[in-house]
Amino acid sequence: MKRIQVNNKDEVKELEGFLSYSKITSLNRDPSTAFINKSTPAMEFGSLVDALLSETKENFEEKYFIMPEFDITDKMKEFADRFIGLYNNDEEGSSDEFIELAHESYENSLILQARQDVCFNKQLKDETVIKQFKEACGVYIECVFMAEGKTIVSQSDYNDAVKLVEMIKNGPYTKDLFENPNYTLLWQVPFAIKTEYGNFKGIKDLVVIDNINKTVRTIDLKTTSSSYLKFEESYWKWRYDVQDFIYTLDNELYAVENGLMPLKTRFLIAEKSMEHYPVFFQMDDVSPILSPKGLDSIRDLILNAN
C-alpha cells in the first residue's frame, strides 16, 4: 500500500483509476446516475458548514455570495430566474452591462419572452408587466449577477450555518478540538492511496495531529436533519463503514510516513435543528473490517464499482 501525492481538490478530481467513497456507494446504488454530479439542499448546507469551519473570511467571501431575503412571490422569482437565463444566453449582453442597465432600462423584449415562458399573468398589459417586473425583481437580479462565479446561499441558510458552527466550536463535547493548543488542524485534506483492496481518493474534512502524544486522526463532519441518536443507524444505511474503512487505510499510511500513531476515525455529528450539542461518533469495538456488513461486503462494493 502507498499514498500518492495530491495537492488540492482539482488534482483529486482529475485523478483517474481511483474511486472515492461516494462514487463507490453511488455505483452500487444506481450505476446509471453515479457519474452525474448531484447536489441536494442537505449536501449544500453541509458544504456551507464545512466552508465556514475551514475557510478564512477572505476565502469564504471569494467563494460564496449570501443572497438577501427578497419579498417576492415564488412565481415572480421564477419569472426573474427565467429572464436571467435568457439574458445570459444573449451574446450581446454581459453582467457588467446589466448592472449598469439595472437602474436605467431593462431588455424589455427579454422580459416579455421570460413572461411568456413561465406563463406569468397573461391578463396584464405588457407595459404593466414590465413595470411590475422592474420594481419587484431589479435588486434581486442585480444581486444574482454580482454573485457570478460564486455559490449562492440564502441568508437564512447562512444564518443557520453560522449558529451551527458556533455550537461546534463552543459545544461541551467538541470545543477541545478548537481550544487544545497541542492540536494541529488540517482542513480539507486531499488524499489518494493504492491498496490491495483498490485505489481510493477523496477529501478529508479534517485531520487532527496531536503534537504531544504524536497521534493522527481523521474527522468527518456530518450535518443531519435527524437526531444524533440515530446516527449509528445511518452509519450502516449509507455505508459510512466503507468511508471509515478507506479513511482508516489512508490514516495508517499517513501515520507511518510521519512517525505518528493512527487513531480511529471519528464522525462529528451536528444536527441542523440544533436541538442537541454536536457530538463525536466512533466505532470502538466494531471496526470497518469487523463490521456487521463484513470486509467481504466492503470488497464486494469496491469490486462492483470497479
Short mmCIF file of C-alpha atoms in Angstrom, two decimals:
data_model
loop_
_atom_site.label_atom_id
_atom_site.label_comp_id
_atom_site.label_asym_id
_atom_site.label_seq_id
_atom_site.Cartn_x
_atom_site.Cartn_y
_atom_site.Cartn_z
CA MET A 1 0.00 0.00 0.00
CA LYS A 2 1.18 3.54 -0.66
CA ARG A 3 -0.01 7.12 -0.71
CA ILE A 4 0.02 9.17 -3.91
CA GLN A 5 0.80 12.86 -3.60
CA VAL A 6 -2.12 15.12 -4.44
CA ASN A 7 -2.06 18.80 -3.57
CA ASN A 8 -5.61 20.05 -3.99
CA LYS A 9 -9.20 19.20 -4.83
CA ASP A 10 -8.69 19.69 -8.57
CA GLU A 11 -5.87 17.14 -8.66
CA VAL A 12 -8.04 14.67 -6.75
CA LYS A 13 -10.92 15.21 -9.16
CA GLU A 14 -8.73 14.70 -12.23
CA LEU A 15 -7.01 11.58 -10.87
CA GLU A 16 -8.09 8.59 -12.98
CA GLY A 17 -8.20 4.99 -11.84
CA PHE A 18 -9.14 5.93 -8.27
CA LEU A 19 -12.55 5.77 -6.61
CA SER A 20 -13.99 7.90 -3.83
CA TYR A 21 -16.31 6.59 -1.13
CA SER A 22 -19.24 8.49 -2.63
CA LYS A 23 -18.56 7.08 -6.10
CA ILE A 24 -18.30 3.52 -4.77
CA THR A 25 -21.64 3.70 -2.97
CA SER A 26 -23.31 5.58 -5.85
CA LEU A 27 -22.21 2.98 -8.37
CA ASN A 28 -23.68 0.25 -6.23
CA ARG A 29 -26.95 2.08 -5.58
CA ASP A 30 -27.59 3.26 -9.14
CA PRO A 31 -24.82 2.90 -11.75
CA SER A 32 -26.86 4.84 -14.33
CA THR A 33 -26.61 8.08 -12.33
CA ALA A 34 -23.32 7.58 -10.48
CA PHE A 35 -21.33 9.84 -12.81
CA ILE A 36 -23.89 12.64 -12.79
CA ASN A 37 -22.94 15.39 -10.38
CA LYS A 38 -25.79 15.54 -7.92
CA SER A 39 -26.44 18.05 -5.19
CA THR A 40 -29.20 18.29 -2.60
CA PRO A 41 -30.10 21.09 -0.17
CA ALA A 42 -28.76 18.89 2.65
CA MET A 43 -25.42 18.41 0.86
CA GLU A 44 -25.18 22.13 0.10
CA PHE A 45 -25.84 23.03 3.74
CA GLY A 46 -23.17 20.57 4.87
CA SER A 47 -20.67 22.12 2.44
CA LEU A 48 -21.56 25.56 3.75
CA VAL A 49 -20.83 24.48 7.34
CA ASP A 50 -17.58 22.88 6.15
CA ALA A 51 -16.53 26.12 4.47
CA LEU A 52 -17.34 28.28 7.50
CA LEU A 53 -15.23 25.99 9.66
CA SER A 54 -12.28 25.63 7.33
CA GLU A 55 -12.00 28.77 5.17
CA THR A 56 -10.63 32.18 6.10
CA LYS A 57 -13.14 35.03 5.91
CA GLU A 58 -11.50 36.29 2.72
CA ASN A 59 -11.56 32.88 1.02
CA PHE A 60 -15.15 32.29 2.07
CA GLU A 61 -16.27 35.61 0.58
CA GLU A 62 -14.48 34.78 -2.68
CA LYS A 63 -16.42 31.54 -2.99
CA TYR A 64 -19.84 32.35 -1.53
CA PHE A 65 -22.45 35.03 -2.05
CA ILE A 66 -25.07 35.49 0.66
CA MET A 67 -28.35 36.26 -1.05
CA PRO A 68 -30.55 38.66 0.93
CA GLU A 69 -34.17 37.74 1.55
CA PHE A 70 -36.47 39.31 -1.04
CA ASP A 71 -40.17 39.92 -0.64
CA ILE A 72 -41.17 38.48 -3.98
CA THR A 73 -43.54 35.64 -4.77
CA ASP A 74 -42.31 32.26 -5.98
CA LYS A 75 -43.87 32.94 -9.37
CA MET A 76 -42.13 36.30 -9.69
CA LYS A 77 -38.83 34.68 -8.72
CA GLU A 78 -39.37 32.03 -11.40
CA PHE A 79 -40.03 34.89 -13.84
CA ALA A 80 -36.81 36.65 -12.80
CA ASP A 81 -34.73 33.46 -12.99
CA ARG A 82 -36.01 32.80 -16.49
CA PHE A 83 -35.09 36.35 -17.51
CA ILE A 84 -31.59 35.83 -16.11
CA GLY A 85 -31.27 32.61 -18.12
CA LEU A 86 -32.33 34.38 -21.29
CA TYR A 87 -30.02 37.30 -20.62
CA ASN A 88 -27.04 35.02 -20.01
CA ASN A 89 -27.67 33.38 -23.36
CA ASP A 90 -27.75 36.76 -25.12
CA GLU A 91 -24.37 37.11 -26.82
CA GLU A 92 -24.69 40.88 -26.77
CA GLY A 93 -25.21 41.07 -23.04
CA SER A 94 -22.91 40.89 -20.04
CA SER A 95 -23.41 41.05 -16.31
CA ASP A 96 -21.46 44.33 -16.08
CA GLU A 97 -23.67 45.92 -18.70
CA PHE A 98 -26.72 44.59 -16.95
CA ILE A 99 -25.80 46.07 -13.57
CA GLU A 100 -25.49 49.45 -15.28
CA LEU A 101 -28.80 48.95 -17.02
CA ALA A 102 -30.50 47.86 -13.79
CA HIS A 103 -31.00 51.50 -12.85
CA GLU A 104 -31.92 52.70 -16.33
CA SER A 105 -33.75 50.26 -18.55
CA TYR A 106 -34.11 46.55 -18.96
CA GLU A 107 -34.15 44.47 -22.09
CA ASN A 108 -37.92 44.65 -22.46
CA SER A 109 -38.08 42.01 -25.14
CA LEU A 110 -36.33 39.53 -22.85
CA ILE A 111 -38.68 40.39 -20.01
CA LEU A 112 -41.67 39.66 -22.22
CA GLN A 113 -40.09 36.46 -23.53
CA ALA A 114 -39.47 35.32 -19.96
CA ARG A 115 -43.04 36.20 -19.07
CA GLN A 116 -44.31 34.03 -21.89
CA ASP A 117 -42.02 31.12 -20.95
CA VAL A 118 -43.23 30.99 -17.34
CA CYS A 119 -46.86 31.94 -18.17
CA PHE A 120 -46.87 34.96 -15.90
CA ASN A 121 -50.27 36.69 -15.61
CA LYS A 122 -51.48 36.74 -19.20
CA GLN A 123 -54.26 39.19 -18.36
CA LEU A 124 -51.93 42.14 -17.70
CA LYS A 125 -50.75 44.52 -20.41
CA ASP A 126 -47.12 44.25 -21.48
CA GLU A 127 -46.19 47.66 -20.10
CA THR A 128 -47.76 46.80 -16.74
CA VAL A 129 -45.81 43.54 -16.52
CA ILE A 130 -42.56 45.30 -17.39
CA LYS A 131 -43.19 47.94 -14.72
CA GLN A 132 -44.03 45.32 -12.05
CA PHE A 133 -41.04 43.21 -13.01
CA LYS A 134 -38.59 46.10 -12.69
CA GLU A 135 -39.99 47.17 -9.34
CA ALA A 136 -40.13 43.68 -7.84
CA CYS A 137 -37.06 41.98 -9.28
CA GLY A 138 -34.46 44.63 -10.14
CA VAL A 139 -32.40 44.32 -6.95
CA TYR A 140 -32.72 40.53 -6.88
CA ILE A 141 -31.41 40.25 -10.45
CA GLU A 142 -28.57 42.66 -9.75
CA CYS A 143 -27.53 40.50 -6.78
CA VAL A 144 -27.55 37.37 -8.93
CA PHE A 145 -25.18 38.97 -11.42
CA MET A 146 -22.97 40.30 -8.63
CA ALA A 147 -22.67 36.70 -7.44
CA GLU A 148 -21.42 35.46 -10.81
CA GLY A 149 -18.97 32.58 -10.34
CA LYS A 150 -19.81 32.17 -6.66
CA THR A 151 -22.01 29.72 -4.81
CA ILE A 152 -25.23 31.47 -3.84
CA VAL A 153 -26.68 30.67 -0.42
CA SER A 154 -29.77 32.14 1.18
CA GLN A 155 -29.49 34.49 4.13
CA SER A 156 -31.48 32.05 6.27
CA ASP A 157 -29.23 29.08 5.44
CA TYR A 158 -26.17 31.21 6.12
CA ASN A 159 -27.54 32.32 9.49
CA ASP A 160 -28.32 28.72 10.46
CA ALA A 161 -24.87 27.55 9.37
CA VAL A 162 -23.15 30.30 11.40
CA LYS A 163 -25.12 29.29 14.51
CA LEU A 164 -24.26 25.63 13.98
CA VAL A 165 -20.56 26.42 13.56
CA GLU A 166 -20.64 28.35 16.83
CA MET A 167 -22.17 25.29 18.52
CA ILE A 168 -19.46 23.07 17.07
CA LYS A 169 -16.68 25.39 18.22
CA ASN A 170 -18.10 26.04 21.68
CA GLY A 171 -20.14 22.92 22.50
CA PRO A 172 -19.06 20.94 25.58
CA TYR A 173 -18.21 17.80 23.60
CA THR A 174 -16.36 19.41 20.71
CA LYS A 175 -14.75 22.65 21.90
CA ASP A 176 -11.50 20.94 22.94
CA LEU A 177 -10.86 20.27 19.27
CA PHE A 178 -10.53 24.03 18.72
CA GLU A 179 -9.08 25.07 22.09
CA ASN A 180 -6.37 22.46 22.63
CA PRO A 181 -3.01 24.16 21.87
CA ASN A 182 -1.40 20.77 21.25
CA TYR A 183 -3.52 20.10 18.17
CA THR A 184 -2.70 20.95 14.59
CA LEU A 185 -5.88 21.06 12.50
CA LEU A 186 -5.54 20.32 8.78
CA TRP A 187 -8.75 21.14 6.91
CA GLN A 188 -9.95 19.75 3.58
CA VAL A 189 -7.05 17.34 3.15
CA PRO A 190 -6.77 15.68 -0.29
CA PHE A 191 -5.56 12.08 -0.44
CA ALA A 192 -5.05 9.22 -2.85
CA ILE A 193 -3.91 5.70 -1.99
CA LYS A 194 -3.12 2.46 -3.76
CA THR A 195 -4.08 -0.63 -1.74
CA GLU A 196 -4.74 -4.32 -2.14
CA TYR A 197 -8.46 -3.52 -1.98
CA GLY A 198 -8.38 -0.91 -4.73
CA ASN A 199 -7.25 2.63 -5.44
CA PHE A 200 -9.04 5.33 -3.46
CA LYS A 201 -9.15 9.10 -3.35
CA GLY A 202 -11.03 11.83 -1.56
CA ILE A 203 -11.04 14.99 0.51
CA LYS A 204 -11.00 14.60 4.28
CA ASP A 205 -12.87 17.28 6.18
CA LEU A 206 -10.30 17.40 8.95
CA VAL A 207 -7.10 15.69 10.03
CA VAL A 208 -6.06 16.28 13.66
CA ILE A 209 -2.45 15.86 14.74
CA ASP A 210 -1.73 15.74 18.47
CA ASN A 211 1.82 17.10 18.69
CA ILE A 212 2.33 15.93 22.29
CA ASN A 213 1.00 12.37 22.04
CA LYS A 214 2.15 12.01 18.41
CA THR A 215 -1.17 10.77 17.10
CA VAL A 216 -3.21 11.46 13.97
CA ARG A 217 -6.95 11.15 13.49
CA THR A 218 -9.39 11.77 10.64
CA ILE A 219 -12.64 13.59 11.49
CA ASP A 220 -15.57 13.70 9.09
CA LEU A 221 -18.33 16.25 9.58
CA LYS A 222 -21.91 15.03 9.20
CA THR A 223 -24.71 17.57 9.34
CA THR A 224 -28.01 15.79 9.81
CA SER A 225 -31.71 16.57 9.88
CA SER A 226 -32.17 13.67 12.33
CA SER A 227 -31.18 13.27 15.95
CA TYR A 228 -27.58 12.30 16.65
CA LEU A 229 -29.05 9.29 18.45
CA LYS A 230 -29.97 7.82 15.05
CA PHE A 231 -26.50 8.16 13.56
CA GLU A 232 -25.45 4.56 14.12
CA GLU A 233 -28.42 3.52 12.00
CA SER A 234 -27.30 6.00 9.31
CA TYR A 235 -23.74 4.69 9.57
CA TRP A 236 -24.87 1.33 8.20
CA LYS A 237 -27.67 2.59 5.96
CA TRP A 238 -25.42 4.95 3.98
CA ARG A 239 -22.39 2.66 4.20
CA TYR A 240 -20.23 5.05 6.14
CA ASP A 241 -18.39 1.90 7.16
CA VAL A 242 -16.88 2.00 3.66
CA GLN A 243 -15.84 5.61 4.16
CA ASP A 244 -14.47 4.70 7.60
CA PHE A 245 -12.54 1.81 6.04
CA ILE A 246 -10.95 3.97 3.32
CA TYR A 247 -10.09 6.75 5.76
CA THR A 248 -8.56 4.20 8.12
CA LEU A 249 -6.30 2.86 5.36
CA ASP A 250 -5.09 6.36 4.47
CA ASN A 251 -4.70 7.39 8.12
CA GLU A 252 -2.49 4.37 8.78
CA LEU A 253 -0.27 5.17 5.79
CA TYR A 254 -0.09 8.85 6.76
CA ALA A 255 0.89 7.85 10.31
CA VAL A 256 3.73 5.63 9.10
CA GLU A 257 5.04 8.38 6.81
CA ASN A 258 5.04 10.95 9.62
CA GLY A 259 6.07 8.88 12.64
CA LEU A 260 2.65 9.10 14.28
CA MET A 261 0.21 6.66 15.85
CA PRO A 262 -3.08 6.36 13.93
CA LEU A 263 -6.34 6.75 15.85
CA LYS A 264 -9.80 5.64 14.78
CA THR A 265 -11.89 7.82 12.52
CA ARG A 266 -14.43 10.00 14.26
CA PHE A 267 -17.61 11.46 12.81
CA LEU A 268 -18.62 14.87 14.13
CA ILE A 269 -22.42 14.83 14.20
CA ALA A 270 -24.13 18.22 14.07
CA GLU A 271 -27.92 18.43 13.99
CA LYS A 272 -29.32 21.08 11.67
CA SER A 273 -32.14 21.58 14.17
CA MET A 274 -29.51 22.37 16.84
CA GLU A 275 -31.68 20.56 19.37
CA HIS A 276 -28.60 18.86 20.86
CA TYR A 277 -24.95 19.84 21.09
CA PRO A 278 -22.70 18.39 18.37
CA VAL A 279 -21.07 15.10 19.39
CA PHE A 280 -18.44 12.67 18.17
CA PHE A 281 -19.31 9.18 16.95
CA GLN A 282 -16.70 6.45 16.74
CA MET A 283 -16.88 2.73 16.09
CA ASP A 284 -14.82 1.47 19.03
CA ASP A 285 -15.44 -2.25 19.21
CA VAL A 286 -16.63 -2.73 15.65
CA SER A 287 -14.01 -1.65 13.13
CA PRO A 288 -14.91 -1.43 9.45
CA ILE A 289 -13.13 -4.74 8.86
CA LEU A 290 -15.17 -6.48 11.59
CA SER A 291 -18.42 -4.67 10.84
CA PRO A 292 -21.76 -6.49 10.60
CA LYS A 293 -21.55 -5.85 6.88
CA GLY A 294 -18.14 -7.53 6.91
CA LEU A 295 -14.98 -6.89 4.95
CA ASP A 296 -16.34 -9.15 2.20
CA SER A 297 -19.28 -6.76 1.85
CA ILE A 298 -16.93 -3.80 1.51
CA ARG A 299 -14.82 -5.75 -1.01
CA ASP A 300 -17.97 -6.56 -2.98
CA LEU A 301 -18.92 -2.87 -3.14
CA ILE A 302 -15.44 -1.93 -4.35
CA LEU A 303 -15.27 -4.75 -6.90
CA ASN A 304 -18.71 -3.86 -8.25
CA ALA A 305 -17.68 -0.22 -8.51
CA ASN A 306 -14.58 -1.15 -10.48
#
